[in-house]
Amino acid sequence: MARPRKKRNKEIFALGNEAVVEGALLAGCTFYGGYPITPSSEIMEIMAQRLPLIPNGSFVQMEDEIAGLGSVIGASLAGRKAMTATSGPGFSLMQEHLGYGCITETPLVIVNVMRGGPSTGLPTSPAQGDVQQARWGTHGDHSIIVLSASNVQECLDNTIEAFNLAEKYRTPVILLIDEITAHTREKIVIPNPDEFEVFNRIVPTMPPEWYKPYEETVRGVPPMPSIGSGYRFHVTGLTHDTNGFPTSRPDEVRELNERLFRKIDQFLHDVQMVDEVDTEDADVVVIAYGTVARSAELAVKQARDLGVKAGLLKLSTLFPYPRKATEKVMAKAHTLIVPEMNMGQMSREVKRVNNGQVSVRTINKVDGQIITPAEILKVLTRV
Amino acid sequence: MVDMKGTQLIHEYLRHNKKFPHVFCAGCGHGIVLGSLIRSIHGLGLSKDEVCVVAGIGCSGRLAAYVDFNTVHTTHGRALTFATGIKMAKPGMHVIVVMGDGDSMAIGGNHLIHAARRNIGVTALILNNNIYGMTGGQCSPTTPSGSFSMTTPMGQMEQSFDCVELCSAAKANYVARGTVFHVKKLDKMIMDGISNPGFGVVEILTPCHTQYGRKNKYKTPVDMYKTLKKDVIDIDRYNKLSEADKAKKVPSGVFVQKDEPGLEEKFYEMAANCQGGL
């Protein structure tokens, strides 16, 4: 029997924002609802061109970001893989619906192409100022998954991952990229469908009258039918019992809130993605994410050439914070360096994990410019 | 199918596993709307799985939880945005949005006019009781000038929105106004709204005795229903009145009835053309 001929991977020259679209479509996204905002607008523009070409694909430009995420939640409840993209001010508007997505356990992907802030800030300059907003922007206590991407290929790969994690854990997933990655054009490889996994939400198999929409399962993630599939259930942003109806009974409230954390926290190994460069023997480890991680990678190489035992821990998952990976590099290193385009939003997490064990140096820059390899190298050679 | 009395029809559509009693006060019109909605859906012969009821926040927002359809209780003012996503994803479903006057015209005012402009094929039932009921009786965008509420203790100074004019100007396909006193007419309006291919709005005047009535000299809920009976008249009769008389009355009936296709229909037609042209 002839072996099936392997299709060659397609290579394209793409913007980070274009790569996000490619990743979303490969992951099975068929709905986009949103509101354009610089520097994320290309994602929406390309979606408007591509989605009508896909069976069942649909696209709608809503009147604001609040409406955008609302439509995404509606489409996801109706069984679609749905996403929106935005930037800082729009992301702020989405926060209430983000919380709604968390408590109703609705899978969806929000891409936030970060720009300088606060407020309208620097619309076309890079920043990493929305890190803690992604974690804690919405009111109430909740778990959440936040990813980042440091180059155009990762924009594609991590968008697929974002959809997979959203479906697997029934939760909103946020992909944070910065303006530089979003607007950098690079050669990327579009993988063949057999080269990556696509995860779809688990749908109930029991008869509709047995189904309880928010019942505990082994994984902590209840199966999710779509609206109109014969399973008629109530979805509410109010704290609800396992039937989905509002409750304020302490035992039911506690059960829901704890499960929302547990369903993600018991699978940290699956959720937390990091890359390590030269960390095995490193005395100094740079912890970086987004475009800054690229500067850091070059700085680490240059430092090695100068005889400094430097390494890089690149975070693809920002939240839940990759604690294990950080502890691993801390076991050997005497110094951690956290460069970021904000006043220290991620170094807070590093310091929390570090808890005074090793020295933590931060490099912070909020002038709308990227942190260069030279700036990181300077610190690397001094510690 | 049990269809002998209204109460039995209701039982077919209420959720028996929902924790009753409901949240509505004695004298509230929301229960009448719920009954009317159920009769309309039953009258159209829709299956429960074809219907999705989306509701906002407040007393009207609780309505969705009681009925055995696909139901979504959303955030304050944003019900129409969720409904837009659901309708685009499942164009075959009948998506019915239940909102209050604050929900639809204050916090959600932008979504209302854009849903109308977009002509998305959902049906909006706007339960207008001129007050924020669940929040404790503050004024709403439809609280009439001069009337009293917790936040207008000296009388409302602002003008109020006319839901029908607002939605007509925003180009909704179907715009009607009914009341919970004129129930047969209301049933018909809701049925027509659901049958319409585009965005349908039915403004339903419904009394809130607990919050509005007590502040505005309505001694009993019955007084409020009597006012609805007396002041709300058919649009044809209203048009024949003198300007001075018009000021005292509220017109009801169907104000706009168009047959334009809904956004989802137009979108999928365009998409089919695109895919066919590849």
XYZ file of C-alpha atoms in Angstrom:
661
model
C 0.000 0.000 0.000
C 1.336 3.368 -0.970
C 2.113 5.608 1.917
C 0.046 8.757 1.899
C 2.182 11.535 0.534
C 2.940 14.017 3.251
C 1.753 17.435 2.295
C 4.464 20.043 2.470
C 4.011 22.601 5.150
C 2.954 25.908 3.759
C 5.256 28.793 4.459
C 3.967 32.312 4.429
C 5.309 35.754 5.151
C 2.905 37.109 7.713
C 2.224 39.766 10.292
C 1.753 38.664 13.881
C -1.884 39.671 13.603
C -2.269 37.575 10.424
C -0.689 34.611 12.180
C -3.280 34.922 14.946
C -6.018 34.577 12.333
C -4.323 31.554 10.738
C -4.011 29.917 14.142
C -7.612 30.622 15.051
C -8.926 29.153 11.800
C -6.715 26.064 12.170
C -8.094 25.621 15.693
C -11.634 25.655 14.339
C -12.771 29.190 15.074
C -15.960 29.975 13.152
C -17.160 33.138 14.855
C -15.627 36.535 15.297
C -17.402 39.443 16.946
C -15.600 42.584 17.920
C -14.797 46.220 17.521
C -11.706 47.482 15.722
C -8.923 49.105 17.726
C -5.282 49.828 16.944
C -3.006 47.829 16.999
C -5.263 44.765 16.805
C -7.464 45.810 13.876
C -5.824 43.592 11.224
C -7.084 40.526 13.097
C -10.651 41.743 12.672
C -10.146 42.883 9.067
C -8.715 39.543 7.978
C -11.408 37.642 9.869
C -14.021 39.647 7.957
C -12.472 38.395 4.721
C -11.831 34.815 5.756
C -14.840 33.741 7.819
C -17.465 34.035 5.044
C -15.344 31.591 3.029
C -15.636 28.885 5.677
C -18.718 26.687 6.038
C -20.687 28.031 9.028
C -18.258 30.874 9.493
C -19.789 34.113 10.664
C -18.535 37.540 11.505
C -20.137 40.611 12.977
C -18.734 44.033 13.722
C -20.429 45.149 16.900
C -20.971 48.658 18.228
C -18.309 48.459 20.952
C -16.012 46.028 22.725
C -18.602 45.198 25.367
C -20.945 44.110 22.597
C -18.094 42.330 20.843
C -17.355 40.014 23.737
C -21.089 39.631 24.435
C -21.615 38.319 20.919
C -18.645 35.988 21.317
C -20.114 34.506 24.502
C -23.483 34.090 22.771
C -21.903 32.339 19.798
C -19.841 30.083 22.045
C -22.937 29.094 24.034
C -24.526 28.276 20.696
C -21.700 25.851 19.979
C -19.160 27.872 18.047
C -15.492 28.332 18.711
C -15.464 32.084 18.999
C -12.963 34.842 19.501
C -12.427 38.556 19.626
C -9.354 40.738 19.520
C -8.754 44.106 21.074
C -6.238 46.407 22.663
C -5.900 47.987 26.118
C -8.891 50.354 26.253
C -11.136 47.775 24.598
C -9.881 45.090 26.939
C -10.869 47.284 29.885
C -14.402 47.491 28.493
C -14.555 43.725 28.141
C -13.775 42.984 31.758
C -17.342 42.492 32.970
C -18.025 39.992 30.218
C -14.728 38.275 30.912
C -15.989 37.584 34.426
C -19.266 36.377 32.960
C -17.305 33.989 30.739
C -15.450 32.668 33.789
C -18.491 31.984 35.946
C -20.609 30.558 33.134
C -17.597 28.505 31.973
C -17.838 29.621 28.390
C -14.862 28.768 26.164
C -13.623 31.788 24.220
C -10.408 33.469 23.173
C -9.556 37.139 23.623
C -6.451 38.443 21.901
C -5.183 41.637 23.474
C -2.550 43.409 21.400
C -1.164 45.578 24.162
C -0.444 49.232 23.579
C 0.945 51.897 25.884
C -1.315 53.242 28.596
C -2.968 54.093 30.879
C -6.138 55.203 29.074
C -5.816 55.796 25.335
C -2.090 56.053 25.988
C 0.175 55.258 23.060
C -1.983 53.593 20.403
C 0.841 52.511 18.118
C 3.618 51.874 20.592
C 4.395 48.597 22.304
C 3.892 47.961 25.980
C 3.223 45.088 28.333
C 0.974 46.993 30.665
C -2.064 44.714 30.620
C -0.510 41.706 32.340
C -2.156 42.165 35.700
C -5.328 43.458 34.048
C -5.578 40.129 32.251
C -5.233 38.334 35.565
C -7.318 40.517 37.839
C -9.176 42.993 35.659
C -12.624 41.582 36.207
C -14.262 41.776 39.607
C -14.440 38.816 41.912
C -12.070 35.950 42.457
C -11.462 33.530 39.635
C -8.868 31.451 37.884
C -7.859 32.319 34.338
C -5.416 31.286 31.625
C -3.230 33.972 30.057
C -0.779 33.200 27.252
C 1.694 35.357 25.398
C 3.661 35.151 22.155
C 7.114 36.487 21.394
C 7.282 36.056 17.636
C 5.014 35.606 14.643
C 5.209 31.806 14.618
C 4.181 31.754 18.260
C 1.237 33.988 17.433
C -0.052 31.123 15.312
C 0.948 28.282 17.623
C -0.256 29.911 20.825
C -3.574 30.932 19.289
C -4.218 27.253 18.541
C -3.167 26.480 22.099
C -5.460 29.207 23.440
C -8.464 27.646 21.707
C -7.491 24.182 22.897
C -7.149 25.270 26.519
C -10.401 27.254 26.336
C -12.276 24.202 25.076
C -10.563 21.757 27.386
C -11.149 23.764 30.566
C -14.337 25.617 29.546
C -12.837 28.981 30.274
C -11.913 32.266 28.630
C -8.284 32.300 27.517
C -6.438 35.550 26.929
C -3.557 35.860 24.500
C -1.399 38.892 25.221
C 0.844 40.084 22.449
C 2.519 43.432 22.089
C 2.442 45.864 19.222
C 5.882 44.849 17.909
C 5.039 41.162 17.472
C 1.616 42.048 16.088
C 3.135 44.268 13.404
C 6.304 42.331 12.628
C 6.309 40.457 9.335
C 8.168 37.148 9.394
C 8.256 33.852 7.611
C 6.135 31.308 9.423
C 5.173 27.712 8.820
C 1.518 26.797 8.691
C 1.370 23.266 10.058
C -0.592 20.476 8.430
C -3.759 19.518 10.281
C -2.213 16.191 11.331
C 0.674 17.914 13.067
C -1.225 19.512 15.902
C -4.017 18.588 18.200
C -7.385 20.293 18.073
C -9.442 19.934 21.203
C -13.214 20.296 21.114
C -15.392 20.810 24.159
C -16.876 17.670 25.655
C -20.576 17.429 24.958
C -22.963 15.485 27.193
C -23.999 12.018 26.151
C -26.627 11.370 28.808
C -30.319 11.943 28.096
C -31.237 15.633 28.438
C -33.373 15.037 31.542
C -30.342 13.636 33.381
C -28.054 16.474 32.448
C -26.920 18.933 35.098
C -25.013 21.781 33.453
C -22.653 22.563 36.317
C -22.145 19.204 37.915
C -18.780 18.150 39.275
C -16.804 15.729 37.112
C -13.470 13.976 37.525
C -11.691 16.761 35.671
C -13.844 19.421 37.292
C -15.068 20.497 33.860
C -18.738 19.712 33.173
C -19.724 18.669 29.650
C -21.187 21.505 27.604
C -24.009 21.149 25.090
C -24.829 23.958 22.709
C -27.978 26.019 22.819
C -30.604 24.372 20.649
C -29.156 20.860 20.842
C -31.970 19.435 22.955
C -30.327 20.123 26.310
C -32.261 23.044 27.715
C -30.397 24.642 30.548
C -30.130 28.001 32.244
C -26.981 30.078 31.949
C -26.512 32.902 34.438
C -23.783 35.184 35.693
C -25.232 34.797 39.170
C -23.622 32.247 41.425
C -25.505 29.094 40.576
C -26.112 25.561 41.764
C -25.321 22.472 39.715
C -28.595 22.941 37.818
C -27.523 26.422 36.777
C -30.100 28.261 38.883
C -29.104 31.158 41.148
C -28.213 30.211 44.679
C -26.773 31.843 47.766
C -26.556 28.717 49.863
C -23.020 28.788 51.300
C -22.269 25.156 50.476
C -23.361 25.540 46.851
C -21.578 28.879 46.466
C -18.355 27.453 47.859
C -18.586 24.370 45.690
C -18.876 26.415 42.497
C -16.170 28.929 43.334
C -13.723 26.259 44.439
C -14.364 24.144 41.370
C -13.702 27.130 39.101
C -10.206 27.312 40.593
C -9.664 23.595 40.899
C -10.492 22.727 37.295
C -7.498 24.752 36.133
C -5.178 24.452 39.118
C -5.093 20.664 39.121
C -3.766 20.645 35.568
C -0.977 23.184 35.913
C 1.451 20.910 34.052
C -0.854 21.013 31.029
C -1.486 24.735 31.163
C 1.919 26.166 32.012
C 4.127 26.400 28.953
C 7.683 27.712 29.131
C 10.809 27.566 26.980
C 14.256 27.352 28.471
C 17.441 28.504 26.765
C 20.801 27.641 28.360
C 19.347 27.357 31.837
C 21.004 24.063 32.887
C 24.130 25.681 34.293
C 22.988 29.293 34.408
C 23.962 31.554 37.275
C 21.853 34.390 35.938
C 18.457 33.706 34.407
C 16.400 36.217 32.500
C 12.647 35.643 32.845
C 10.880 37.306 29.926
C 7.807 37.072 27.720
C 6.528 38.679 24.558
C 8.837 40.606 22.264
C 11.175 41.320 25.178
C 11.982 37.604 25.303
C 13.571 37.952 21.855
C 15.819 40.743 23.085
C 16.599 38.626 26.103
C 17.516 35.610 23.975
C 20.083 37.606 22.035
C 21.398 39.202 25.232
C 21.840 35.772 26.808
C 23.820 34.546 23.780
C 26.037 37.628 23.859
C 26.551 37.231 27.591
C 27.615 33.608 27.096
C 30.167 34.816 24.530
C 31.490 37.123 27.220
C 31.752 34.223 29.654
C 28.669 34.951 31.754
C 26.681 31.824 32.534
C 23.353 33.299 31.475
C 20.065 31.600 30.644
C 16.553 32.497 29.562
C 13.237 31.305 30.890
C 10.655 32.379 28.337
C 7.088 32.334 29.530
C 4.406 31.325 27.045
C 1.911 30.987 29.880
C 1.739 34.033 32.133
C -1.111 32.821 34.345
C -1.429 30.537 36.211
C 2.152 31.684 36.857
C 4.666 28.879 36.028
C 5.930 28.433 39.548
C 7.632 25.053 39.090
C 9.740 26.243 36.158
C 10.830 29.312 38.089
C 11.753 27.270 41.146
C 13.773 24.960 38.943
C 15.999 27.730 37.573
C 16.237 29.335 41.018
C 17.788 26.170 42.406
C 20.964 26.933 40.444
C 20.912 30.635 39.677
C 21.886 33.375 42.096
C 20.108 36.135 40.183
C 16.899 36.474 38.221
C 16.428 39.371 35.820
C 12.922 40.336 34.757
C 12.845 42.845 31.883
C 9.412 44.080 30.858
C 7.730 47.014 29.174
C 5.863 48.048 32.314
C 6.786 49.062 35.840
C 7.037 45.497 37.104
C 3.781 43.602 36.613
C 5.340 40.178 36.065
C 8.300 40.664 38.381
C 5.705 40.774 41.184
C 4.898 37.150 40.407
C 8.574 36.226 40.182
C 9.293 37.894 43.526
C 6.308 36.150 45.063
C 7.630 32.746 44.004
C 11.202 33.703 44.846
C 10.215 34.896 48.305
C 13.636 36.405 49.013
C 15.687 33.320 48.102
C 17.779 34.776 45.278
C 18.375 38.264 43.974
C 15.721 39.602 41.572
C 16.628 42.502 39.279
C 14.045 44.252 37.160
C 14.435 46.223 33.964
C 11.432 48.411 33.401
C 10.739 50.640 30.452
C 7.556 52.608 29.817
C 8.574 55.040 27.089
C 6.844 53.239 24.233
C 10.118 51.675 23.083
C 11.227 48.065 23.167
C 13.820 46.885 25.666
C 16.914 46.236 23.548
C 19.337 43.308 23.889
C 22.058 45.806 24.885
C 19.997 47.016 27.832
C 19.550 43.482 29.115
C 23.171 42.578 28.400
C 24.330 45.544 30.472
C 22.535 44.186 33.517
C 23.578 40.587 32.741
C 27.271 41.498 32.755
C 27.020 43.510 35.956
C 25.392 40.994 38.279
C -50.712 18.365 24.689
C -52.733 19.820 27.489
C -54.431 22.921 26.257
C -57.622 23.490 28.134
C -56.862 26.320 30.494
C -54.182 28.981 30.670
C -52.743 27.610 33.877
C -52.211 24.190 32.426
C -50.494 25.558 29.369
C -48.152 27.473 31.680
C -47.263 24.264 33.496
C -46.133 22.736 30.251
C -43.525 25.445 29.864
C -42.431 26.216 33.419
C -39.380 24.512 34.881
C -40.525 22.172 37.592
C -37.014 21.826 39.015
C -36.563 25.581 39.376
C -36.751 26.843 42.909
C -40.104 28.565 43.121
C -41.640 30.893 44.311
C -40.698 33.508 41.733
C -39.298 36.930 42.599
C -42.158 39.069 41.272
C -44.204 41.170 43.725
C -47.958 40.929 43.998
C -49.460 43.149 41.320
C -46.404 43.044 39.085
C -47.074 42.824 35.358
C -44.064 40.638 34.593
C -45.959 37.424 35.249
C -48.568 38.497 32.708
C -45.826 39.052 30.153
C -44.449 35.610 30.938
C -47.886 34.117 30.332
C -48.239 36.062 27.120
C -44.814 34.951 25.925
C -45.674 31.314 26.579
C -49.023 31.584 24.798
C -47.326 33.258 21.837
C -44.665 30.587 21.506
C -47.277 27.879 21.928
C -49.533 29.615 19.434
C -46.773 29.690 16.838
C -46.233 25.980 17.366
C -42.520 26.343 18.084
C -40.679 23.502 19.770
C -38.915 24.292 23.024
C -35.536 23.627 21.458
C -36.046 26.230 18.745
C -36.494 29.006 21.270
C -33.790 30.808 23.183
C -34.793 33.351 25.798
C -32.081 35.852 26.657
C -32.626 38.261 29.525
C -30.795 41.153 31.102
C -30.627 42.150 34.751
C -33.379 43.191 37.113
C -36.830 41.806 37.733
C -37.432 41.217 34.033
C -34.074 39.468 33.826
C -35.279 36.767 36.196
C -38.058 35.804 33.845
C -35.818 33.569 31.738
C -35.007 31.214 34.589
C -38.600 30.049 34.959
C -39.262 28.815 31.456
C -38.142 25.530 29.965
C -36.303 26.869 26.921
C -32.654 27.495 26.253
C -32.220 30.437 28.600
C -29.421 32.899 29.191
C -29.420 35.445 32.004
C -26.784 37.941 30.921
C -25.091 41.068 32.198
C -26.894 44.369 32.750
C -27.877 46.010 29.494
C -26.026 43.603 27.206
C -28.642 40.945 26.523
C -28.945 42.028 22.888
C -25.229 41.503 22.284
C -25.411 37.911 23.511
C -28.527 37.410 21.423
C -26.716 38.710 18.347
C -23.996 36.093 18.797
C -26.530 33.311 19.358
C -28.587 34.311 16.316
C -25.530 34.556 14.057
C -24.340 31.150 15.276
C -27.756 29.473 15.088
C -29.853 31.407 12.544
C -32.645 28.836 12.788
C -33.368 29.615 16.417
C -35.975 32.058 17.622
C -34.035 34.313 19.925
C -36.245 36.342 22.250
C -34.704 39.005 24.444
C -36.445 40.168 27.604
C -35.280 43.491 28.970
C -36.418 46.202 31.328
C -36.539 49.901 30.513
C -33.218 50.596 32.236
C -31.657 47.535 30.672
C -32.682 48.427 27.145
C -32.574 52.209 27.061
C -30.065 53.335 29.721
C -27.074 51.028 30.020
C -28.070 49.109 26.895
C -29.309 52.041 24.815
C -26.453 51.802 22.369
C -27.006 48.086 21.848
C -30.732 48.653 21.280
C -30.310 51.213 18.528
C -27.576 49.184 16.863
C -29.513 45.925 17.021
C -32.335 47.814 15.310
C -30.022 49.373 12.722
C -28.337 46.027 12.122
C -31.780 44.411 11.872
C -30.600 41.222 13.526
C -33.413 38.686 13.541
C -34.164 38.674 17.248
C -37.265 39.780 19.108
C -36.876 42.270 21.948
C -39.557 42.452 24.603
C -39.053 45.649 26.557
C -40.847 45.467 29.885
C -41.306 49.141 30.637
C -42.409 49.932 34.181
C -40.855 53.419 34.245
C -38.636 52.595 37.203
C -35.669 50.577 38.423
C -37.587 48.011 40.403
C -35.071 45.511 41.728
C -32.476 48.175 42.543
C -34.934 49.933 44.816
C -36.973 52.399 42.805
C -34.578 54.852 41.177
C -35.619 56.753 38.060
C -35.159 55.212 34.631
C -34.911 56.734 31.134
C -38.672 56.294 30.797
C -39.705 57.750 34.146
C -42.159 60.481 33.075
C -41.178 64.087 33.726
C -42.532 65.246 37.053
C -42.990 61.805 38.572
C -41.216 60.681 41.683
C -38.610 58.051 42.409
C -35.854 57.423 44.956
C -33.402 59.510 42.908
C -35.914 62.134 41.820
C -37.447 62.962 45.200
C -38.497 66.406 43.943
C -39.842 65.100 40.662
C -38.085 64.027 37.456
C -36.678 67.011 35.563
C -35.338 65.148 32.557
C -37.364 64.139 29.526
C -38.181 60.491 29.030
C -37.403 58.242 26.105
C -40.186 57.085 23.835
C -39.156 53.513 23.106
C -41.313 53.250 20.001
C -39.958 56.423 18.416
C -36.420 55.457 19.326
C -36.619 52.014 17.733
C -38.567 53.251 14.712
C -35.931 55.898 14.036
C -33.215 53.263 14.415
C -34.925 51.282 11.611
C -36.177 48.182 13.418
C -38.291 45.876 11.248
C -41.187 45.590 13.657
C -42.112 48.035 16.401
C -45.189 47.690 18.589
C -46.411 48.839 21.967
C -48.772 46.857 24.119
C -49.701 46.637 27.763
C -50.249 43.901 30.297
C -53.843 45.065 30.557
C -54.603 44.410 26.874
C -53.364 40.844 26.946
C -54.955 39.429 23.797
C -53.439 42.239 21.737
C -50.128 41.665 23.465
C -50.144 37.967 22.555
C -50.644 38.929 18.916
C -47.860 41.519 19.002
C -45.378 39.072 20.479
C -46.330 36.447 17.915
C -45.890 38.946 15.087
C -42.597 40.098 16.561
C -41.266 36.546 16.699
C -42.502 35.786 13.176
C -40.830 38.876 11.748
C -37.560 38.052 9.960
C -35.702 41.109 11.259
C -35.376 42.956 14.539
C -38.718 43.108 16.333
C -39.425 45.309 19.332
C -42.477 45.044 21.525
C -42.597 47.655 24.254
C -44.814 46.346 27.017
C -46.201 48.790 29.548
C -46.295 46.957 32.829
C -46.851 48.420 36.278
C -44.401 48.332 39.148
C -46.627 49.008 42.081
C -43.997 48.370 44.718
C -41.524 50.976 43.512
C -43.330 53.292 41.101
C -46.856 53.112 42.435
C -46.110 53.883 46.041
C -44.142 56.989 45.098
C -46.707 58.283 42.648
C -50.026 58.062 44.459
C -51.291 54.757 43.159
C -52.818 53.224 46.236
C -53.215 49.704 44.934
C -51.878 47.704 42.002
C -55.413 47.806 40.570
C -55.155 51.598 40.277
C -52.177 51.174 38.003
C -53.998 48.680 35.782
C -56.967 51.045 35.618
C -54.616 53.769 34.405
C -53.320 51.483 31.675
C -56.903 50.762 30.674
C -57.864 54.417 30.613
C -54.756 56.086 29.156
C -53.431 53.619 26.628
C -55.486 53.701 23.447
C -55.174 52.244 20.008
C -52.972 54.125 17.551
C -55.893 54.756 15.162
C -57.976 56.358 17.890
C -54.972 58.266 19.129
C -54.260 59.802 15.730
C -57.769 61.264 15.601
C -57.325 63.129 18.884
C -56.523 66.815 19.173
C -52.963 67.713 20.204
C -54.137 68.641 23.675
C -55.837 65.279 24.166
C -52.867 63.399 22.711
C -50.666 64.640 25.538
C -52.827 62.753 28.040
C -52.869 59.458 26.176
C -50.361 56.822 25.110
C -50.789 55.196 21.706
C -50.503 51.438 21.425
C -50.488 49.053 18.493
C -48.122 48.291 15.641
C -46.056 51.291 14.539
C -43.615 49.753 12.096
C -43.981 46.559 10.141
C -41.433 45.800 7.451
C -40.379 42.563 5.874
C -36.647 43.151 5.417
C -34.490 40.050 5.879
C -32.530 39.849 9.112
C -28.767 40.399 9.225
C -28.029 36.694 9.681
C -30.034 35.841 6.561
C -28.160 38.424 4.521
C -24.823 37.312 5.938
C -25.270 33.636 5.122
C -26.552 34.474 1.657
C -23.419 36.531 1.069
C -21.256 33.726 2.509
C -22.916 31.147 0.256
C -22.159 33.361 -2.736
C -18.545 33.717 -1.631
C -18.115 29.988 -1.108
C -19.847 29.169 -4.375
C -17.559 31.573 -6.178
C -14.363 29.891 -5.044
